[in-house]
Amino acid sequence: MGQLIADVARWFADGTRWSGPEGIVQRLLEHLQYSLLSTVVAVLIALPIGLLIGHTGKGAFLAINLASFGRALPTVGVVILVFLVSGLNLWPVYVALVVLAIPVIVTNTYAGMAAVDHDVRDAARGTGLNGWQVLFQVELPLAVPLILNGVRLAVVQVVATATIAAYISFGGFGRYVFDGFAQNDLAQVFGGAVLIAVLAITLDLALSGLQRALTPRGLALQRRRSTR
Amino acid sequence: MRWSWIPDHAGELAMTTLEHTAIAAVAVLCGLLLALPLGVLAVRFPLLKGAVLGISGVLFTIPSLALFILLLPLTGLSYETAVLGLTVYTLVVLVRNTVEGLASVPPHVREAARAMGYGGTRTLLTVELPLALPVIMAGVRVATVMTISLVSVAGFIGHGALGQLFIDGFQRDFAVPVIAGVVLTLLLALVADLALVGVQHALTPWTRRGR
């Protein structure tokens, strides 16, 4: 174990490891590209669905069950299946990561909408807001903390799973994991795992900052009072 | 597409599905055996709570494949490596739900148990854990579905059960085994989830009384 840690330290200390077309910086950019693009597309698909079922209250049972079903989809299988159909391009990676991220964002968006107090919704109606105004001015802001919770969970999973891109010969930090495995070089696998975990945690922390900034002040105050 | 591959390999597919079930079941059970005491400790000692939730959260960010590979020096290309790795991933959900479930027990219920002369352990086993059961079971369901889908990653170290079909299909450029693997994984997750709903129903008769 001590030997492995020393090897990993040496792996990171090698200056040539960081730059160039196969360097850590390049791999970071690739990994970010796969993860962020997939998460953005997943949000664009999942958010309207979650808001719609939360606002209308219709289709919730179906959507939630489909979402939990979607969670069972094995990502490796999806990547390979899309690869066999579409050939050597990035589609398999993007399709698999988007499919992976959608369920958790849908369920959390719906949970956020469902948690909005009925009295608040009635009050908004009573002051004369129409359906769209209730959705965008009342429900959405109140649901934002839980929606971002879903996005955070999705990002962590997507960053960890983007490793798979290397299996079909693309880049990202997964390169180190697969190459290290093939070359029986555990230090390289360990280095790749550390890089991926650090990236996931960094993005999670950044989003938790965003979450705090976007939480409506009334909601934050209310929560602080109730935990006291 | 040569769909006849599926009936030709029906027996093999059934065996692989059973193997998949066994790996996932053992991993979730091990996870539960670890998560319950950890959750109880986290609720009892608030200082531990941050550490336990933090560590299980960090472990969750490690890509499953890397975790399997890093376990190789300890347990080799074995069934244990697959189960051990999967167990680690169940912890984040199971520990969090155990903590949430125990924290959701109303204080007055706990005080009533204390007033009736129940000791700490007896309160935990006969009052708090049963009341926390619905939340814990919700965690077990999520962890089970997640594990059933993750088993396939262990295919890279040779113990992926249904996931082995993906690698096989990839290497032979043949989609039918991949489709069979995906469909069987989804079906297995569905059946397991329904079974767990049944278990929860049987374990919590009081939630239905008086309806």
Tab-separated table of C-alpha atoms in Angstrom:
chain	number	residue	atom	x	y	z
A	1	MET	CA	0.000	0.000	0.000
A	2	GLY	CA	2.802	2.404	0.955
A	3	GLN	CA	4.626	1.437	-2.225
A	4	LEU	CA	1.501	2.178	-4.286
A	5	ILE	CA	1.080	5.628	-2.711
A	6	ALA	CA	4.730	6.423	-3.442
A	7	ASP	CA	4.251	5.287	-7.049
A	8	VAL	CA	1.137	7.451	-7.386
A	9	ALA	CA	3.013	10.452	-5.977
A	10	ARG	CA	5.800	9.855	-8.490
A	11	TRP	CA	3.192	9.531	-11.251
A	12	PHE	CA	1.782	12.962	-10.411
A	13	ALA	CA	5.224	14.527	-9.886
A	14	ASP	CA	6.371	13.711	-13.420
A	15	GLY	CA	6.295	17.109	-15.132
A	16	THR	CA	5.803	15.729	-18.633
A	17	ARG	CA	2.586	14.066	-17.442
A	18	TRP	CA	0.766	17.403	-17.277
A	19	SER	CA	1.179	18.948	-20.737
A	20	GLY	CA	0.911	17.857	-24.348
A	21	PRO	CA	-1.847	16.072	-26.291
A	22	GLU	CA	-1.932	13.214	-23.758
A	23	GLY	CA	-1.273	15.313	-20.683
A	24	ILE	CA	-3.506	15.721	-17.657
A	25	VAL	CA	-4.637	19.209	-18.745
A	26	GLN	CA	-5.820	17.915	-22.122
A	27	ARG	CA	-7.527	14.931	-20.439
A	28	LEU	CA	-9.240	17.317	-18.019
A	29	LEU	CA	-10.649	19.376	-20.894
A	30	GLU	CA	-11.939	16.216	-22.592
A	31	HIS	CA	-13.472	14.922	-19.389
A	32	LEU	CA	-15.135	18.298	-18.748
A	33	GLN	CA	-16.426	18.384	-22.315
A	34	TYR	CA	-18.122	14.966	-22.032
A	35	SER	CA	-19.521	15.596	-18.548
A	36	LEU	CA	-20.718	19.179	-18.849
A	37	LEU	CA	-22.272	18.879	-22.307
A	38	SER	CA	-24.143	15.737	-21.215
A	39	THR	CA	-25.361	17.352	-17.997
A	40	VAL	CA	-26.564	20.488	-19.810
A	41	VAL	CA	-28.496	18.425	-22.370
A	42	ALA	CA	-29.935	16.270	-19.567
A	43	VAL	CA	-31.093	19.391	-17.686
A	44	LEU	CA	-32.693	20.770	-20.880
A	45	ILE	CA	-34.665	17.528	-21.238
A	46	ALA	CA	-35.378	16.684	-17.598
A	47	LEU	CA	-36.221	20.113	-16.188
A	48	PRO	CA	-39.287	20.805	-18.400
A	49	ILE	CA	-40.584	17.273	-17.711
A	50	GLY	CA	-40.152	17.646	-13.952
A	51	LEU	CA	-41.693	21.136	-13.929
A	52	LEU	CA	-44.625	20.026	-16.058
A	53	ILE	CA	-45.574	17.036	-13.922
A	54	GLY	CA	-44.944	19.050	-10.758
A	55	HIS	CA	-47.082	21.978	-11.921
A	56	THR	CA	-49.979	19.975	-13.328
A	57	GLY	CA	-49.702	17.052	-10.924
A	58	LYS	CA	-50.424	14.801	-13.905
A	59	GLY	CA	-48.307	11.859	-14.957
A	60	ALA	CA	-46.268	11.925	-11.747
A	61	PHE	CA	-46.709	8.207	-11.066
A	62	LEU	CA	-45.638	7.256	-14.576
A	63	ALA	CA	-42.699	9.673	-14.703
A	64	ILE	CA	-41.312	8.677	-11.311
A	65	ASN	CA	-41.546	4.981	-12.121
A	66	LEU	CA	-39.983	5.463	-15.534
A	67	ALA	CA	-37.203	7.417	-13.842
A	68	SER	CA	-36.481	4.636	-11.361
A	69	PHE	CA	-36.563	2.178	-14.263
A	70	GLY	CA	-34.084	4.394	-16.113
A	71	ARG	CA	-31.742	4.166	-13.145
A	72	ALA	CA	-31.484	0.428	-13.792
A	73	LEU	CA	-30.141	0.923	-17.338
A	74	PRO	CA	-26.563	-0.400	-17.341
A	75	THR	CA	-24.398	2.392	-18.756
A	76	VAL	CA	-21.774	0.037	-20.184
A	77	GLY	CA	-24.506	-1.736	-22.156
A	78	VAL	CA	-25.914	1.542	-23.478
A	79	VAL	CA	-22.475	2.766	-24.588
A	80	ILE	CA	-21.678	-0.475	-26.387
A	81	LEU	CA	-25.109	-0.751	-27.986
A	82	VAL	CA	-25.019	2.806	-29.367
A	83	PHE	CA	-21.421	2.194	-30.455
A	84	LEU	CA	-22.392	-0.927	-32.419
A	85	VAL	CA	-25.162	1.047	-34.122
A	86	SER	CA	-23.474	4.413	-34.726
A	87	GLY	CA	-19.818	3.468	-35.071
A	88	LEU	CA	-16.722	5.189	-33.793
A	89	ASN	CA	-17.843	8.670	-32.688
A	90	LEU	CA	-18.789	10.375	-29.441
A	91	TRP	CA	-22.533	9.646	-29.689
A	92	PRO	CA	-22.341	6.505	-27.483
A	93	VAL	CA	-20.733	8.521	-24.686
A	94	TYR	CA	-23.189	11.418	-24.867
A	95	VAL	CA	-26.287	9.235	-25.186
A	96	ALA	CA	-25.269	7.069	-22.222
A	97	LEU	CA	-24.367	10.006	-19.969
A	98	VAL	CA	-27.538	11.964	-20.817
A	99	VAL	CA	-29.677	8.892	-20.158
A	100	LEU	CA	-27.815	8.409	-16.867
A	101	ALA	CA	-28.421	11.998	-15.721
A	102	ILE	CA	-32.081	12.445	-16.664
A	103	PRO	CA	-33.845	10.284	-14.012
A	104	VAL	CA	-32.279	11.905	-10.961
A	105	ILE	CA	-32.973	15.427	-12.285
A	106	VAL	CA	-36.599	14.593	-13.126
A	107	THR	CA	-37.298	13.041	-9.714
A	108	ASN	CA	-35.651	15.887	-7.809
A	109	THR	CA	-37.390	18.588	-9.861
A	110	TYR	CA	-40.703	16.884	-9.236
A	111	ALA	CA	-39.915	16.515	-5.515
A	112	GLY	CA	-39.056	20.222	-5.356
A	113	MET	CA	-42.316	21.182	-7.026
A	114	ALA	CA	-44.337	18.786	-4.863
A	115	ALA	CA	-42.803	20.298	-1.714
A	116	VAL	CA	-44.126	23.788	-2.510
A	117	ASP	CA	-46.699	24.668	0.144
A	118	HIS	CA	-50.299	24.509	-1.100
A	119	ASP	CA	-51.109	27.713	0.771
A	120	VAL	CA	-48.328	29.530	-1.079
A	121	ARG	CA	-49.640	28.289	-4.409
A	122	ASP	CA	-53.218	29.296	-3.483
A	123	ALA	CA	-52.037	32.703	-2.313
A	124	ALA	CA	-50.245	33.254	-5.619
A	125	ARG	CA	-53.415	32.312	-7.497
A	126	GLY	CA	-55.445	34.550	-5.206
A	127	THR	CA	-53.302	37.579	-5.980
A	128	GLY	CA	-54.228	37.063	-9.626
A	129	LEU	CA	-51.163	35.310	-11.080
A	130	ASN	CA	-51.887	33.000	-13.995
A	131	GLY	CA	-50.550	29.472	-14.358
A	132	TRP	CA	-47.271	30.444	-16.036
A	133	GLN	CA	-46.637	33.219	-13.515
A	134	VAL	CA	-47.263	30.837	-10.613
A	135	LEU	CA	-44.817	28.389	-12.197
A	136	PHE	CA	-42.007	30.829	-12.937
A	137	GLN	CA	-42.395	33.374	-10.122
A	138	VAL	CA	-43.438	31.147	-7.238
A	139	GLU	CA	-42.998	27.405	-7.747
A	140	LEU	CA	-39.710	27.389	-9.679
A	141	PRO	CA	-37.797	29.682	-7.262
A	142	LEU	CA	-39.037	27.641	-4.300
A	143	ALA	CA	-38.070	24.375	-6.013
A	144	VAL	CA	-34.601	25.578	-7.045
A	145	PRO	CA	-32.711	24.127	-4.048
A	146	LEU	CA	-34.059	20.605	-4.676
A	147	ILE	CA	-33.625	20.906	-8.453
A	148	LEU	CA	-29.966	21.789	-7.961
A	149	ASN	CA	-29.680	18.869	-5.551
A	150	GLY	CA	-30.679	16.656	-8.453
A	151	VAL	CA	-28.199	18.356	-10.778
A	152	ARG	CA	-25.427	17.861	-8.209
A	153	LEU	CA	-26.175	14.134	-7.870
A	154	ALA	CA	-26.281	13.859	-11.663
A	155	VAL	CA	-22.957	15.660	-12.126
A	156	VAL	CA	-21.159	13.404	-9.646
A	157	GLN	CA	-22.464	10.304	-11.404
A	158	VAL	CA	-21.779	11.670	-14.891
A	159	VAL	CA	-18.190	12.667	-14.061
A	160	ALA	CA	-17.484	9.232	-12.567
A	161	THR	CA	-19.127	7.437	-15.480
A	162	ALA	CA	-17.495	9.527	-18.255
A	163	THR	CA	-14.569	7.156	-17.587
A	164	ILE	CA	-16.261	4.835	-20.079
A	165	ALA	CA	-15.365	7.124	-23.017
A	166	ALA	CA	-11.869	5.634	-22.901
A	167	TYR	CA	-13.244	2.140	-23.463
A	168	ILE	CA	-14.309	3.102	-26.988
A	169	SER	CA	-10.918	4.773	-27.567
A	170	PHE	CA	-11.735	8.366	-26.637
A	171	GLY	CA	-10.019	10.521	-24.014
A	172	GLY	CA	-10.827	11.968	-20.623
A	173	PHE	CA	-9.377	10.764	-17.344
A	174	GLY	CA	-10.755	7.307	-18.115
A	175	ARG	CA	-7.727	6.894	-20.394
A	176	TYR	CA	-5.518	6.495	-17.298
A	177	VAL	CA	-7.896	3.939	-15.771
A	178	PHE	CA	-8.175	1.755	-18.876
A	179	ASP	CA	-4.530	2.137	-19.958
A	180	GLY	CA	-3.303	1.496	-16.429
A	181	PHE	CA	-5.466	-1.639	-16.262
A	182	ALA	CA	-4.198	-2.878	-19.629
A	183	GLN	CA	-0.564	-2.179	-18.672
A	184	ASN	CA	-0.980	-3.572	-15.158
A	185	ASP	CA	0.097	-0.144	-13.862
A	186	LEU	CA	-1.917	0.410	-10.678
A	187	ALA	CA	-0.324	3.796	-9.978
A	188	GLN	CA	-1.787	5.095	-13.230
A	189	VAL	CA	-5.251	3.683	-12.395
A	190	PHE	CA	-5.034	5.239	-8.939
A	191	GLY	CA	-3.926	8.583	-10.426
A	192	GLY	CA	-6.854	8.546	-12.840
A	193	ALA	CA	-9.310	7.676	-10.050
A	194	VAL	CA	-8.001	10.510	-7.881
A	195	LEU	CA	-8.297	13.007	-10.755
A	196	ILE	CA	-11.886	11.929	-11.460
A	197	ALA	CA	-12.905	12.034	-7.797
A	198	VAL	CA	-11.335	15.472	-7.326
A	199	LEU	CA	-13.113	16.781	-10.435
A	200	ALA	CA	-16.459	15.377	-9.228
A	201	ILE	CA	-16.037	16.876	-5.758
A	202	THR	CA	-14.951	20.254	-7.168
A	203	LEU	CA	-17.973	20.485	-9.466
A	204	ASP	CA	-20.230	19.368	-6.598
A	205	LEU	CA	-18.858	22.107	-4.336
A	206	ALA	CA	-19.228	24.732	-7.084
A	207	LEU	CA	-22.852	23.720	-7.590
A	208	SER	CA	-23.517	23.756	-3.853
A	209	GLY	CA	-22.258	27.375	-3.874
A	210	LEU	CA	-24.655	28.141	-6.729
A	211	GLN	CA	-27.404	26.384	-4.792
A	212	ARG	CA	-26.819	28.618	-1.774
A	213	ALA	CA	-26.759	31.733	-3.963
A	214	LEU	CA	-30.004	30.809	-5.729
A	215	THR	CA	-31.988	29.726	-2.658
A	216	PRO	CA	-34.661	32.419	-2.109
A	217	ARG	CA	-33.901	34.434	1.014
A	218	GLY	CA	-37.300	33.691	2.588
A	219	LEU	CA	-36.718	29.967	2.199
A	220	ALA	CA	-33.210	30.135	3.693
A	221	LEU	CA	-34.473	32.124	6.698
A	222	GLN	CA	-37.372	29.755	7.228
A	223	ARG	CA	-35.064	26.763	7.134
A	224	ARG	CA	-32.605	28.313	9.558
A	225	ARG	CA	-35.430	29.020	11.983
A	226	SER	CA	-36.796	25.472	11.795
A	227	THR	CA	-33.439	23.826	12.478
A	228	ARG	CA	-32.837	25.970	15.518
B	1	MET	CA	-29.456	-9.354	-36.629
B	2	ARG	CA	-29.356	-12.995	-35.674
B	3	TRP	CA	-32.098	-13.023	-33.027
B	4	SER	CA	-31.984	-16.812	-32.841
B	5	TRP	CA	-28.862	-16.327	-30.690
B	6	ILE	CA	-31.212	-15.658	-27.743
B	7	PRO	CA	-33.205	-18.950	-27.785
B	8	ASP	CA	-29.987	-20.816	-28.610
B	9	HIS	CA	-28.432	-19.507	-25.397
B	10	ALA	CA	-31.537	-19.498	-23.170
B	11	GLY	CA	-30.048	-21.805	-20.547
B	12	GLU	CA	-26.844	-19.802	-20.337
B	13	LEU	CA	-28.789	-16.528	-20.082
B	14	ALA	CA	-30.865	-17.922	-17.207
B	15	MET	CA	-27.720	-18.993	-15.333
B	16	THR	CA	-26.102	-15.596	-15.920
B	17	THR	CA	-29.210	-13.821	-14.644
B	18	LEU	CA	-29.118	-15.938	-11.479
B	19	GLU	CA	-25.429	-15.137	-11.020
B	20	HIS	CA	-26.235	-11.430	-11.493
B	21	THR	CA	-28.969	-11.668	-8.862
B	22	ALA	CA	-26.641	-13.375	-6.402
B	23	ILE	CA	-23.850	-10.773	-6.779
B	24	ALA	CA	-26.260	-7.854	-6.373
B	25	ALA	CA	-28.104	-9.443	-3.447
B	26	VAL	CA	-24.916	-10.230	-1.511
B	27	ALA	CA	-23.567	-6.707	-2.146
B	28	VAL	CA	-26.754	-4.999	-0.922
B	29	LEU	CA	-26.963	-7.289	2.138
B	30	CYS	CA	-23.321	-6.571	3.044
B	31	GLY	CA	-23.985	-2.872	2.496
B	32	LEU	CA	-26.978	-3.013	4.813
B	33	LEU	CA	-25.024	-4.892	7.500
B	34	LEU	CA	-22.418	-2.095	7.417
B	35	ALA	CA	-24.790	0.833	6.925
B	36	LEU	CA	-27.189	0.076	9.790
B	37	PRO	CA	-24.575	0.254	12.577
B	38	LEU	CA	-22.835	3.188	10.877
B	39	GLY	CA	-26.161	5.028	10.612
B	40	VAL	CA	-27.023	4.325	14.248
B	41	LEU	CA	-23.594	5.552	15.367
B	42	ALA	CA	-23.915	8.663	13.200
B	43	VAL	CA	-27.242	9.556	14.805
B	44	ARG	CA	-25.965	8.867	18.343
B	45	PHE	CA	-22.717	10.793	17.906
B	46	PRO	CA	-23.279	13.929	15.799
B	47	LEU	CA	-19.502	14.376	15.453
B	48	LEU	CA	-19.335	11.068	13.558
B	49	LYS	CA	-22.229	12.004	11.299
B	50	GLY	CA	-20.243	14.422	9.139
B	51	ALA	CA	-17.356	11.976	8.852
B	52	VAL	CA	-19.482	8.946	7.959
B	53	LEU	CA	-21.613	10.814	5.392
B	54	GLY	CA	-18.553	12.617	4.009
B	55	ILE	CA	-16.443	9.489	3.539
B	56	SER	CA	-19.253	7.485	1.928
B	57	GLY	CA	-19.937	10.491	-0.338
B	58	VAL	CA	-16.300	10.710	-1.435
B	59	LEU	CA	-16.146	6.943	-2.104
B	60	PHE	CA	-19.162	7.435	-4.369
B	61	THR	CA	-17.200	9.819	-6.626
B	62	ILE	CA	-14.581	7.174	-7.446
B	63	PRO	CA	-15.460	5.577	-10.799
B	64	SER	CA	-16.653	2.029	-10.154
B	65	LEU	CA	-14.236	0.568	-12.683
B	66	ALA	CA	-11.251	2.225	-10.996
B	67	LEU	CA	-12.431	0.939	-7.627
B	68	PHE	CA	-12.652	-2.632	-8.942
B	69	ILE	CA	-9.163	-2.374	-10.430
B	70	LEU	CA	-7.705	-0.894	-7.242
B	71	LEU	CA	-9.169	-3.771	-5.227
B	72	LEU	CA	-7.319	-6.268	-7.437
B	73	PRO	CA	-4.121	-6.381	-5.305
B	74	LEU	CA	-6.283	-7.303	-2.290
B	75	THR	CA	-8.714	-9.831	-3.701
B	76	GLY	CA	-7.598	-10.515	-7.280
B	77	LEU	CA	-9.835	-11.149	-10.290
B	78	SER	CA	-12.410	-12.731	-8.024
B	79	TYR	CA	-16.075	-12.707	-7.179
B	80	GLU	CA	-15.137	-11.040	-3.852
B	81	THR	CA	-13.688	-8.029	-5.678
B	82	ALA	CA	-16.971	-7.479	-7.502
B	83	VAL	CA	-19.047	-7.817	-4.323
B	84	LEU	CA	-16.698	-5.645	-2.254
B	85	GLY	CA	-16.692	-2.832	-4.817
B	86	LEU	CA	-20.454	-2.887	-5.211
B	87	THR	CA	-20.917	-2.894	-1.422
B	88	VAL	CA	-18.957	0.354	-1.189
B	89	TYR	CA	-21.343	2.033	-3.638
B	90	THR	CA	-24.470	0.965	-1.737
B	91	LEU	CA	-23.140	2.622	1.426
B	92	VAL	CA	-23.755	6.232	0.397
B	93	VAL	CA	-27.488	5.644	-0.140
B	94	LEU	CA	-27.998	3.169	2.705
B	95	VAL	CA	-26.170	5.181	5.376
B	96	ARG	CA	-27.897	8.422	4.402
B	97	ASN	CA	-31.347	6.825	4.498
B	98	THR	CA	-30.662	5.078	7.812
B	99	VAL	CA	-29.635	8.419	9.326
B	100	GLU	CA	-32.659	10.199	7.851
B	101	GLY	CA	-35.009	7.428	8.924
B	102	LEU	CA	-33.768	7.430	12.528
B	103	ALA	CA	-33.803	11.235	12.656
B	104	SER	CA	-37.437	11.248	11.495
B	105	VAL	CA	-38.611	9.350	14.599
B	106	PRO	CA	-40.587	11.950	16.604
B	107	PRO	CA	-38.850	12.826	19.914
B	108	HIS	CA	-42.055	12.266	21.911
B	109	VAL	CA	-42.184	8.643	20.758
B	110	ARG	CA	-38.624	8.131	21.968
B	111	GLU	CA	-39.468	9.818	25.267
B	112	ALA	CA	-42.573	7.641	25.688
B	113	ALA	CA	-40.427	4.524	25.230
B	114	ARG	CA	-37.942	5.845	27.789
B	115	ALA	CA	-40.806	6.603	30.211
B	116	MET	CA	-42.091	3.042	29.872
B	117	GLY	CA	-38.701	1.864	31.096
B	118	TYR	CA	-37.187	0.847	27.749
B	119	GLY	CA	-33.404	0.938	27.695
B	120	GLY	CA	-31.378	2.409	24.859
B	121	THR	CA	-30.902	-0.829	22.920
B	122	ARG	CA	-34.500	-1.923	23.334
B	123	THR	CA	-35.776	1.489	22.193
B	124	LEU	CA	-33.523	1.281	19.166
B	125	LEU	CA	-34.536	-2.236	18.163
B	126	THR	CA	-38.242	-2.181	18.971
B	127	VAL	CA	-39.211	1.469	18.468
B	128	GLU	CA	-36.759	3.526	16.439
B	129	LEU	CA	-35.667	1.044	13.755
B	130	PRO	CA	-39.219	-0.138	12.966
B	131	LEU	CA	-40.377	3.475	12.621
B	132	ALA	CA	-37.361	4.250	10.426
B	133	LEU	CA	-38.049	1.204	8.264
B	134	PRO	CA	-39.983	2.911	5.435
B	135	VAL	CA	-37.131	5.395	4.843
B	136	ILE	CA	-34.479	2.669	5.172
B	137	MET	CA	-36.392	0.453	2.744
B	138	ALA	CA	-36.620	3.337	0.264
B	139	GLY	CA	-32.810	3.432	0.427
B	140	VAL	CA	-32.578	-0.348	-0.017
B	141	ARG	CA	-34.738	-0.093	-3.146
B	142	VAL	CA	-32.584	2.647	-4.684
B	143	ALA	CA	-29.383	0.802	-3.732
B	144	THR	CA	-30.675	-2.479	-5.186
B	145	VAL	CA	-31.659	-0.994	-8.542
B	146	MET	CA	-28.358	0.904	-8.701
B	147	THR	CA	-26.327	-2.211	-7.819
B	148	ILE	CA	-28.111	-4.382	-10.390
B	149	SER	CA	-27.139	-1.836	-13.027
B	150	LEU	CA	-23.562	-1.493	-11.702
B	151	VAL	CA	-22.771	-5.225	-11.638
B	152	SER	CA	-22.122	-4.965	-15.374
B	153	VAL	CA	-19.075	-2.739	-14.737
B	154	ALA	CA	-17.470	-5.706	-12.990
B	155	GLY	CA	-17.497	-7.254	-16.454
B	156	PHE	CA	-14.153	-5.561	-17.049
B	157	ILE	CA	-12.636	-7.702	-14.295
B	158	GLY	CA	-14.476	-10.803	-15.481
B	159	HIS	CA	-17.346	-10.904	-12.972
B	160	GLY	CA	-20.013	-8.806	-14.658
B	161	ALA	CA	-22.617	-11.593	-14.996
B	162	LEU	CA	-25.028	-10.012	-17.509
B	163	GLY	CA	-22.388	-7.336	-18.106
B	164	GLN	CA	-20.192	-10.037	-19.614
B	165	LEU	CA	-22.656	-10.081	-22.519
B	166	PHE	CA	-21.845	-6.429	-23.287
B	167	ILE	CA	-18.125	-7.061	-23.551
B	168	ASP	CA	-18.750	-10.222	-25.530
B	169	GLY	CA	-20.998	-8.332	-27.976
B	170	PHE	CA	-18.508	-5.481	-28.238
B	171	GLN	CA	-15.612	-7.794	-29.051
B	172	ARG	CA	-17.611	-9.704	-31.653
B	173	ASP	CA	-19.325	-6.615	-33.082
B	174	PHE	CA	-22.659	-8.348	-32.425
B	175	ALA	CA	-25.542	-6.390	-30.865
B	176	VAL	CA	-27.919	-9.215	-29.876
B	177	PRO	CA	-26.123	-10.269	-26.657
B	178	VAL	CA	-25.854	-6.594	-25.675
B	179	ILE	CA	-29.590	-6.086	-26.147
B	180	ALA	CA	-30.321	-9.315	-24.249
B	181	GLY	CA	-28.074	-8.127	-21.398
B	182	VAL	CA	-29.704	-4.691	-21.182
B	183	VAL	CA	-33.251	-6.117	-21.258
B	184	LEU	CA	-32.501	-8.817	-18.666
B	185	THR	CA	-30.842	-6.250	-16.379
B	186	LEU	CA	-33.915	-3.997	-16.591
B	187	LEU	CA	-36.284	-6.915	-15.955
B	188	LEU	CA	-34.219	-8.081	-13.001
B	189	ALA	CA	-34.261	-4.576	-11.517
B	190	LEU	CA	-38.024	-4.389	-11.977
B	191	VAL	CA	-38.642	-7.776	-10.328
B	192	ALA	CA	-36.254	-6.980	-7.456
B	193	ASP	CA	-37.923	-3.630	-6.853
B	194	LEU	CA	-41.399	-5.194	-6.785
B	195	ALA	CA	-40.142	-7.888	-4.410
B	196	LEU	CA	-38.748	-5.232	-2.074
B	197	VAL	CA	-42.077	-3.375	-2.131
B	198	GLY	CA	-43.634	-6.676	-1.040
B	199	VAL	CA	-41.067	-7.110	1.746
B	200	GLN	CA	-41.692	-3.586	2.998
B	201	HIS	CA	-45.455	-4.179	2.898
B	202	ALA	CA	-45.046	-7.336	4.998
B	203	LEU	CA	-42.631	-5.705	7.467
B	204	THR	CA	-44.726	-2.600	8.197
B	205	PRO	CA	-48.322	-3.779	8.806
B	206	TRP	CA	-48.990	-0.802	11.110
B	207	THR	CA	-48.691	1.704	8.263
B	208	ARG	CA	-51.891	0.266	6.760
B	209	ARG	CA	-53.997	-0.068	9.910
B	210	GLY	CA	-57.058	2.120	10.144
B	211	ARG	CA	-57.134	3.051	6.506
